[in-house]
Amino acid sequence: MDVQEVGKLDAHLKRVFGTPKIRVVPRPKKDDSAEVYIGQDFVGVLFVDDEDDDRSFQFQMAILEDDLIEQG
């Protein structure tokens, strides 16, 4: 992913999720993925899928069981 592509993905996720707090950040030494943050919290990874000359992106987000416990 180049800087321009990361910027487009960043803008797209901001629109889709309706928050300016989402950030897409290039991964050091990796050109096939980028990290996604909400504020300072890491939430997932965007991977490039170039299969069959049809470029797309997959967003992978892990949700731990501990995250599902209500706080309070």
PDB file of N, CA and C in Angstrom:
ATOM      1  N   MET A   1       0.838  -1.187   0.000  1.00  0.00           N
ATOM      2  CA  MET A   1       0.000   0.000   0.000  1.00  0.00           C
ATOM      3  C   MET A   1       0.876   1.242   0.000  1.00  0.00           C
ATOM      4  N   ASP A   2       0.567   2.139  -0.886  1.00  0.00           N
ATOM      5  CA  ASP A   2       1.314   3.395  -0.880  1.00  0.00           C
ATOM      6  C   ASP A   2       0.554   4.437  -0.048  1.00  0.00           C
ATOM      7  N   VAL A   3       1.167   5.582   0.140  1.00  0.00           N
ATOM      8  CA  VAL A   3       0.603   6.634   0.991  1.00  0.00           C
ATOM      9  C   VAL A   3      -0.760   7.094   0.481  1.00  0.00           C
ATOM     10  N   GLN A   4      -0.902   7.215  -0.831  1.00  0.00           N
ATOM     11  CA  GLN A   4      -2.166   7.656  -1.419  1.00  0.00           C
ATOM     12  C   GLN A   4      -3.278   6.645  -1.143  1.00  0.00           C
ATOM     13  N   GLU A   5      -2.971   5.371  -1.267  1.00  0.00           N
ATOM     14  CA  GLU A   5      -3.958   4.317  -1.021  1.00  0.00           C
ATOM     15  C   GLU A   5      -4.360   4.287   0.460  1.00  0.00           C
ATOM     16  N   VAL A   6      -3.393   4.437   1.353  1.00  0.00           N
ATOM     17  CA  VAL A   6      -3.675   4.490   2.788  1.00  0.00           C
ATOM     18  C   VAL A   6      -4.607   5.663   3.088  1.00  0.00           C
ATOM     19  N   GLY A   7      -4.367   6.797   2.451  1.00  0.00           N
ATOM     20  CA  GLY A   7      -5.227   7.968   2.639  1.00  0.00           C
ATOM     21  C   GLY A   7      -6.659   7.717   2.183  1.00  0.00           C
ATOM     22  N   LYS A   8      -6.821   7.046   1.053  1.00  0.00           N
ATOM     23  CA  LYS A   8      -8.157   6.723   0.557  1.00  0.00           C
ATOM     24  C   LYS A   8      -8.874   5.759   1.498  1.00  0.00           C
ATOM     25  N   LEU A   9      -8.149   4.761   1.995  1.00  0.00           N
ATOM     26  CA  LEU A   9      -8.742   3.809   2.937  1.00  0.00           C
ATOM     27  C   LEU A   9      -9.124   4.510   4.240  1.00  0.00           C
ATOM     28  N   ASP A  10      -8.278   5.405   4.707  1.00  0.00           N
ATOM     29  CA  ASP A  10      -8.550   6.177   5.910  1.00  0.00           C
ATOM     30  C   ASP A  10      -9.848   6.976   5.748  1.00  0.00           C
ATOM     31  N   ALA A  11      -9.982   7.674   4.650  1.00  0.00           N
ATOM     32  CA  ALA A  11     -11.185   8.478   4.389  1.00  0.00           C
ATOM     33  C   ALA A  11     -12.421   7.586   4.274  1.00  0.00           C
ATOM     34  N   HIS A  12     -12.270   6.453   3.624  1.00  0.00           N
ATOM     35  CA  HIS A  12     -13.402   5.532   3.457  1.00  0.00           C
ATOM     36  C   HIS A  12     -13.897   5.017   4.805  1.00  0.00           C
ATOM     37  N   LEU A  13     -12.977   4.588   5.659  1.00  0.00           N
ATOM     38  CA  LEU A  13     -13.384   4.063   6.963  1.00  0.00           C
ATOM     39  C   LEU A  13     -14.004   5.157   7.839  1.00  0.00           C
ATOM     40  N   LYS A  14     -13.493   6.369   7.760  1.00  0.00           N
ATOM     41  CA  LYS A  14     -14.087   7.484   8.492  1.00  0.00           C
ATOM     42  C   LYS A  14     -15.542   7.690   8.070  1.00  0.00           C
ATOM     43  N   ARG A  15     -15.785   7.618   6.753  1.00  0.00           N
ATOM     44  CA  ARG A  15     -17.147   7.775   6.220  1.00  0.00           C
ATOM     45  C   ARG A  15     -18.044   6.615   6.643  1.00  0.00           C
ATOM     46  N   VAL A  16     -17.577   5.398   6.446  1.00  0.00           N
ATOM     47  CA  VAL A  16     -18.381   4.205   6.720  1.00  0.00           C
ATOM     48  C   VAL A  16     -18.755   4.092   8.198  1.00  0.00           C
ATOM     49  N   PHE A  17     -17.792   4.346   9.080  1.00  0.00           N
ATOM     50  CA  PHE A  17     -18.042   4.198  10.508  1.00  0.00           C
ATOM     51  C   PHE A  17     -18.479   5.505  11.180  1.00  0.00           C
ATOM     52  N   GLY A  18     -18.485   6.581  10.427  1.00  0.00           N
ATOM     53  CA  GLY A  18     -19.003   7.844  10.927  1.00  0.00           C
ATOM     54  C   GLY A  18     -18.219   8.459  12.069  1.00  0.00           C
ATOM     55  N   THR A  19     -16.904   8.285  12.048  1.00  0.00           N
ATOM     56  CA  THR A  19     -16.091   8.898  13.097  1.00  0.00           C
ATOM     57  C   THR A  19     -14.746   9.360  12.534  1.00  0.00           C
ATOM     58  N   PRO A  20     -14.337  10.561  12.910  1.00  0.00           N
ATOM     59  CA  PRO A  20     -13.029  11.049  12.472  1.00  0.00           C
ATOM     60  C   PRO A  20     -11.883  10.463  13.296  1.00  0.00           C
ATOM     61  N   LYS A  21     -12.208   9.675  14.320  1.00  0.00           N
ATOM     62  CA  LYS A  21     -11.168   9.121  15.191  1.00  0.00           C
ATOM     63  C   LYS A  21     -10.459   7.904  14.596  1.00  0.00           C
ATOM     64  N   ILE A  22     -10.999   7.338  13.512  1.00  0.00           N
ATOM     65  CA  ILE A  22     -10.354   6.185  12.872  1.00  0.00           C
ATOM     66  C   ILE A  22      -9.123   6.661  12.112  1.00  0.00           C
ATOM     67  N   ARG A  23      -8.033   5.889  12.240  1.00  0.00           N
ATOM     68  CA  ARG A  23      -6.793   6.199  11.509  1.00  0.00           C
ATOM     69  C   ARG A  23      -6.262   4.922  10.876  1.00  0.00           C
ATOM     70  N   VAL A  24      -5.863   5.026   9.621  1.00  0.00           N
ATOM     71  CA  VAL A  24      -5.189   3.923   8.937  1.00  0.00           C
ATOM     72  C   VAL A  24      -3.719   4.304   8.840  1.00  0.00           C
ATOM     73  N   VAL A  25      -2.859   3.412   9.351  1.00  0.00           N
ATOM     74  CA  VAL A  25      -1.433   3.695   9.466  1.00  0.00           C
ATOM     75  C   VAL A  25      -0.632   2.609   8.749  1.00  0.00           C
ATOM     76  N   PRO A  26       0.285   2.988   7.854  1.00  0.00           N
ATOM     77  CA  PRO A  26       1.120   1.970   7.200  1.00  0.00           C
ATOM     78  C   PRO A  26       1.902   1.162   8.230  1.00  0.00           C
ATOM     79  N   ARG A  27       2.122  -0.106   7.943  1.00  0.00           N
ATOM     80  CA  ARG A  27       2.913  -0.964   8.829  1.00  0.00           C
ATOM     81  C   ARG A  27       4.376  -0.893   8.410  1.00  0.00           C
ATOM     82  N   PRO A  28       5.263  -0.768   9.385  1.00  0.00           N
ATOM     83  CA  PRO A  28       6.690  -0.737   9.046  1.00  0.00           C
ATOM     84  C   PRO A  28       7.119  -2.058   8.396  1.00  0.00           C
ATOM     85  N   LYS A  29       7.860  -1.951   7.321  1.00  0.00           N
ATOM     86  CA  LYS A  29       8.442  -3.106   6.629  1.00  0.00           C
ATOM     87  C   LYS A  29       7.399  -4.037   6.013  1.00  0.00           C
ATOM     88  N   LYS A  30       6.156  -3.588   5.892  1.00  0.00           N
ATOM     89  CA  LYS A  30       5.097  -4.384   5.250  1.00  0.00           C
ATOM     90  C   LYS A  30       4.440  -3.504   4.198  1.00  0.00           C
ATOM     91  N   ASP A  31       4.266  -4.032   2.998  1.00  0.00           N
ATOM     92  CA  ASP A  31       3.590  -3.238   1.971  1.00  0.00           C
ATOM     93  C   ASP A  31       2.265  -3.856   1.554  1.00  0.00           C
ATOM     94  N   ASP A  32       1.849  -4.916   2.256  1.00  0.00           N
ATOM     95  CA  ASP A  32       0.603  -5.583   1.908  1.00  0.00           C
ATOM     96  C   ASP A  32      -0.488  -5.377   2.953  1.00  0.00           C
ATOM     97  N   SER A  33      -0.251  -4.476   3.913  1.00  0.00           N
ATOM     98  CA  SER A  33      -1.233  -4.279   4.976  1.00  0.00           C
ATOM     99  C   SER A  33      -1.006  -2.945   5.675  1.00  0.00           C
ATOM    100  N   ALA A  34      -2.016  -2.548   6.453  1.00  0.00           N
ATOM    101  CA  ALA A  34      -1.938  -1.322   7.258  1.00  0.00           C
ATOM    102  C   ALA A  34      -2.704  -1.567   8.556  1.00  0.00           C
ATOM    103  N   GLU A  35      -2.343  -0.841   9.595  1.00  0.00           N
ATOM    104  CA  GLU A  35      -3.008  -0.978  10.887  1.00  0.00           C
ATOM    105  C   GLU A  35      -4.139   0.045  10.999  1.00  0.00           C
ATOM    106  N   VAL A  36      -5.181  -0.332  11.746  1.00  0.00           N
ATOM    107  CA  VAL A  36      -6.327   0.555  11.951  1.00  0.00           C
ATOM    108  C   VAL A  36      -6.444   0.849  13.443  1.00  0.00           C
ATOM    109  N   TYR A  37      -6.585   2.128  13.755  1.00  0.00           N
ATOM    110  CA  TYR A  37      -6.718   2.588  15.139  1.00  0.00           C
ATOM    111  C   TYR A  37      -7.977   3.421  15.278  1.00  0.00           C
ATOM    112  N   ILE A  38      -8.559   3.401  16.460  1.00  0.00           N
ATOM    113  CA  ILE A  38      -9.585   4.370  16.845  1.00  0.00           C
ATOM    114  C   ILE A  38      -8.981   5.121  18.012  1.00  0.00           C
ATOM    115  N   GLY A  39      -8.676   6.384  17.782  1.00  0.00           N
ATOM    116  CA  GLY A  39      -7.893   7.127  18.760  1.00  0.00           C
ATOM    117  C   GLY A  39      -6.525   6.477  18.876  1.00  0.00           C
ATOM    118  N   GLN A  40      -6.137   6.119  20.095  1.00  0.00           N
ATOM    119  CA  GLN A  40      -4.851   5.456  20.315  1.00  0.00           C
ATOM    120  C   GLN A  40      -4.982   3.939  20.385  1.00  0.00           C
ATOM    121  N   ASP A  41      -6.218   3.426  20.305  1.00  0.00           N
ATOM    122  CA  ASP A  41      -6.467   1.988  20.443  1.00  0.00           C
ATOM    123  C   ASP A  41      -6.364   1.269  19.108  1.00  0.00           C
ATOM    124  N   PHE A  42      -5.504   0.251  19.054  1.00  0.00           N
ATOM    125  CA  PHE A  42      -5.383  -0.603  17.878  1.00  0.00           C
ATOM    126  C   PHE A  42      -6.640  -1.462  17.774  1.00  0.00           C
ATOM    127  N   VAL A  43      -7.270  -1.489  16.594  1.00  0.00           N
ATOM    128  CA  VAL A  43      -8.492  -2.283  16.437  1.00  0.00           C
ATOM    129  C   VAL A  43      -8.402  -3.362  15.372  1.00  0.00           C
ATOM    130  N   GLY A  44      -7.450  -3.277  14.451  1.00  0.00           N
ATOM    131  CA  GLY A  44      -7.372  -4.311  13.431  1.00  0.00           C
ATOM    132  C   GLY A  44      -6.352  -4.006  12.354  1.00  0.00           C
ATOM    133  N   VAL A  45      -6.375  -4.875  11.338  1.00  0.00           N
ATOM    134  CA  VAL A  45      -5.427  -4.771  10.228  1.00  0.00           C
ATOM    135  C   VAL A  45      -6.193  -4.837   8.914  1.00  0.00           C
ATOM    136  N   LEU A  46      -5.815  -3.984   7.978  1.00  0.00           N
ATOM    137  CA  LEU A  46      -6.325  -4.031   6.611  1.00  0.00           C
ATOM    138  C   LEU A  46      -5.296  -4.756   5.749  1.00  0.00           C
ATOM    139  N   PHE A  47      -5.723  -5.781   5.041  1.00  0.00           N
ATOM    140  CA  PHE A  47      -4.845  -6.542   4.163  1.00  0.00           C
ATOM    141  C   PHE A  47      -5.235  -6.304   2.714  1.00  0.00           C
ATOM    142  N   VAL A  48      -4.241  -6.228   1.842  1.00  0.00           N
ATOM    143  CA  VAL A  48      -4.473  -6.125   0.403  1.00  0.00           C
ATOM    144  C   VAL A  48      -4.721  -7.527  -0.139  1.00  0.00           C
ATOM    145  N   ASP A  49      -5.710  -7.633  -1.022  1.00  0.00           N
ATOM    146  CA  ASP A  49      -5.995  -8.889  -1.712  1.00  0.00           C
ATOM    147  C   ASP A  49      -5.916  -8.613  -3.205  1.00  0.00           C
ATOM    148  N   ASP A  50      -4.854  -9.091  -3.836  1.00  0.00           N
ATOM    149  CA  ASP A  50      -4.631  -8.871  -5.274  1.00  0.00           C
ATOM    150  C   ASP A  50      -4.986 -10.084  -6.124  1.00  0.00           C
ATOM    151  N   GLU A  51      -5.708 -11.003  -5.570  1.00  0.00           N
ATOM    152  CA  GLU A  51      -6.039 -12.236  -6.281  1.00  0.00           C
ATOM    153  C   GLU A  51      -6.820 -11.933  -7.556  1.00  0.00           C
ATOM    154  N   ASP A  52      -6.481 -12.624  -8.624  1.00  0.00           N
ATOM    155  CA  ASP A  52      -7.167 -12.504  -9.915  1.00  0.00           C
ATOM    156  C   ASP A  52      -7.143 -11.087 -10.482  1.00  0.00           C
ATOM    157  N   ASP A  53      -6.086 -10.331 -10.205  1.00  0.00           N
ATOM    158  CA  ASP A  53      -5.942  -8.963 -10.726  1.00  0.00           C
ATOM    159  C   ASP A  53      -7.106  -8.055 -10.336  1.00  0.00           C
ATOM    160  N   ASP A  54      -7.803  -8.394  -9.282  1.00  0.00           N
ATOM    161  CA  ASP A  54      -8.931  -7.589  -8.800  1.00  0.00           C
ATOM    162  C   ASP A  54      -8.601  -7.137  -7.386  1.00  0.00           C
ATOM    163  N   ARG A  55      -8.030  -5.952  -7.257  1.00  0.00           N
ATOM    164  CA  ARG A  55      -7.543  -5.460  -5.964  1.00  0.00           C
ATOM    165  C   ARG A  55      -8.695  -5.136  -5.021  1.00  0.00           C
ATOM    166  N   SER A  56      -8.617  -5.682  -3.824  1.00  0.00           N
ATOM    167  CA  SER A  56      -9.599  -5.386  -2.786  1.00  0.00           C
ATOM    168  C   SER A  56      -8.875  -5.389  -1.444  1.00  0.00           C
ATOM    169  N   PHE A  57      -9.607  -5.085  -0.396  1.00  0.00           N
ATOM    170  CA  PHE A  57      -9.011  -4.982   0.931  1.00  0.00           C
ATOM    171  C   PHE A  57      -9.884  -5.733   1.924  1.00  0.00           C
ATOM    172  N   GLN A  58      -9.242  -6.384   2.860  1.00  0.00           N
ATOM    173  CA  GLN A  58      -9.953  -7.102   3.906  1.00  0.00           C
ATOM    174  C   GLN A  58      -9.572  -6.506   5.248  1.00  0.00           C
ATOM    175  N   PHE A  59     -10.594  -6.204   6.039  1.00  0.00           N
ATOM    176  CA  PHE A  59     -10.376  -5.657   7.372  1.00  0.00           C
ATOM    177  C   PHE A  59     -10.555  -6.781   8.376  1.00  0.00           C
ATOM    178  N   GLN A  60      -9.521  -7.043   9.157  1.00  0.00           N
ATOM    179  CA  GLN A  60      -9.559  -8.113  10.152  1.00  0.00           C
ATOM    180  C   GLN A  60      -9.472  -7.502  11.542  1.00  0.00           C
ATOM    181  N   MET A  61     -10.493  -7.819  12.365  1.00  0.00           N
ATOM    182  CA  MET A  61     -10.561  -7.278  13.713  1.00  0.00           C
ATOM    183  C   MET A  61     -10.850  -8.426  14.675  1.00  0.00           C
ATOM    184  N   ALA A  62      -9.978  -8.622  15.634  1.00  0.00           N
ATOM    185  CA  ALA A  62     -10.192  -9.648  16.648  1.00  0.00           C
ATOM    186  C   ALA A  62     -10.940  -9.036  17.825  1.00  0.00           C
ATOM    187  N   ILE A  63     -11.919  -9.766  18.343  1.00  0.00           N
ATOM    188  CA  ILE A  63     -12.650  -9.334  19.528  1.00  0.00           C
ATOM    189  C   ILE A  63     -12.456 -10.398  20.597  1.00  0.00           C
ATOM    190  N   LEU A  64     -11.779 -10.016  21.657  1.00  0.00           N
ATOM    191  CA  LEU A  64     -11.514 -10.954  22.745  1.00  0.00           C
ATOM    192  C   LEU A  64     -12.743 -11.082  23.631  1.00  0.00           C
ATOM    193  N   GLU A  65     -12.931 -12.256  24.198  1.00  0.00           N
ATOM    194  CA  GLU A  65     -14.071 -12.477  25.087  1.00  0.00           C
ATOM    195  C   GLU A  65     -14.066 -11.465  26.238  1.00  0.00           C
ATOM    196  N   ASP A  66     -12.882 -11.144  26.741  1.00  0.00           N
ATOM    197  CA  ASP A  66     -12.774 -10.163  27.813  1.00  0.00           C
ATOM    198  C   ASP A  66     -13.325  -8.796  27.420  1.00  0.00           C
ATOM    199  N   ASP A  67     -13.260  -8.480  26.118  1.00  0.00           N
ATOM    200  CA  ASP A  67     -13.784  -7.208  25.637  1.00  0.00           C
ATOM    201  C   ASP A  67     -15.306  -7.168  25.699  1.00  0.00           C
ATOM    202  N   LEU A  68     -15.947  -8.318  25.747  1.00  0.00           N
ATOM    203  CA  LEU A  68     -17.405  -8.388  25.742  1.00  0.00           C
ATOM    204  C   LEU A  68     -18.023  -8.226  27.119  1.00  0.00           C
ATOM    205  N   ILE A  69     -17.204  -8.291  28.158  1.00  0.00           N
ATOM    206  CA  ILE A  69     -17.699  -8.143  29.516  1.00  0.00           C
ATOM    207  C   ILE A  69     -18.055  -6.685  29.761  1.00  0.00           C
ATOM    208  N   GLU A  70     -19.274  -6.466  30.241  1.00  0.00           N
ATOM    209  CA  GLU A  70     -19.693  -5.103  30.528  1.00  0.00           C
ATOM    210  C   GLU A  70     -18.873  -4.512  31.648  1.00  0.00           C
ATOM    211  N   GLN A  71     -18.497  -3.295  31.469  1.00  0.00           N
ATOM    212  CA  GLN A  71     -17.745  -2.603  32.524  1.00  0.00           C
ATOM    213  C   GLN A  71     -18.704  -1.767  33.341  1.00  0.00           C
ATOM    214  N   GLY A  72     -18.484  -1.747  34.626  1.00  0.00           N
ATOM    215  CA  GLY A  72     -19.295  -0.859  35.405  1.00  0.00           C
ATOM    216  C   GLY A  72     -19.910  -1.546  36.548  1.00  0.00           C
TER     217      GLY A  72
END
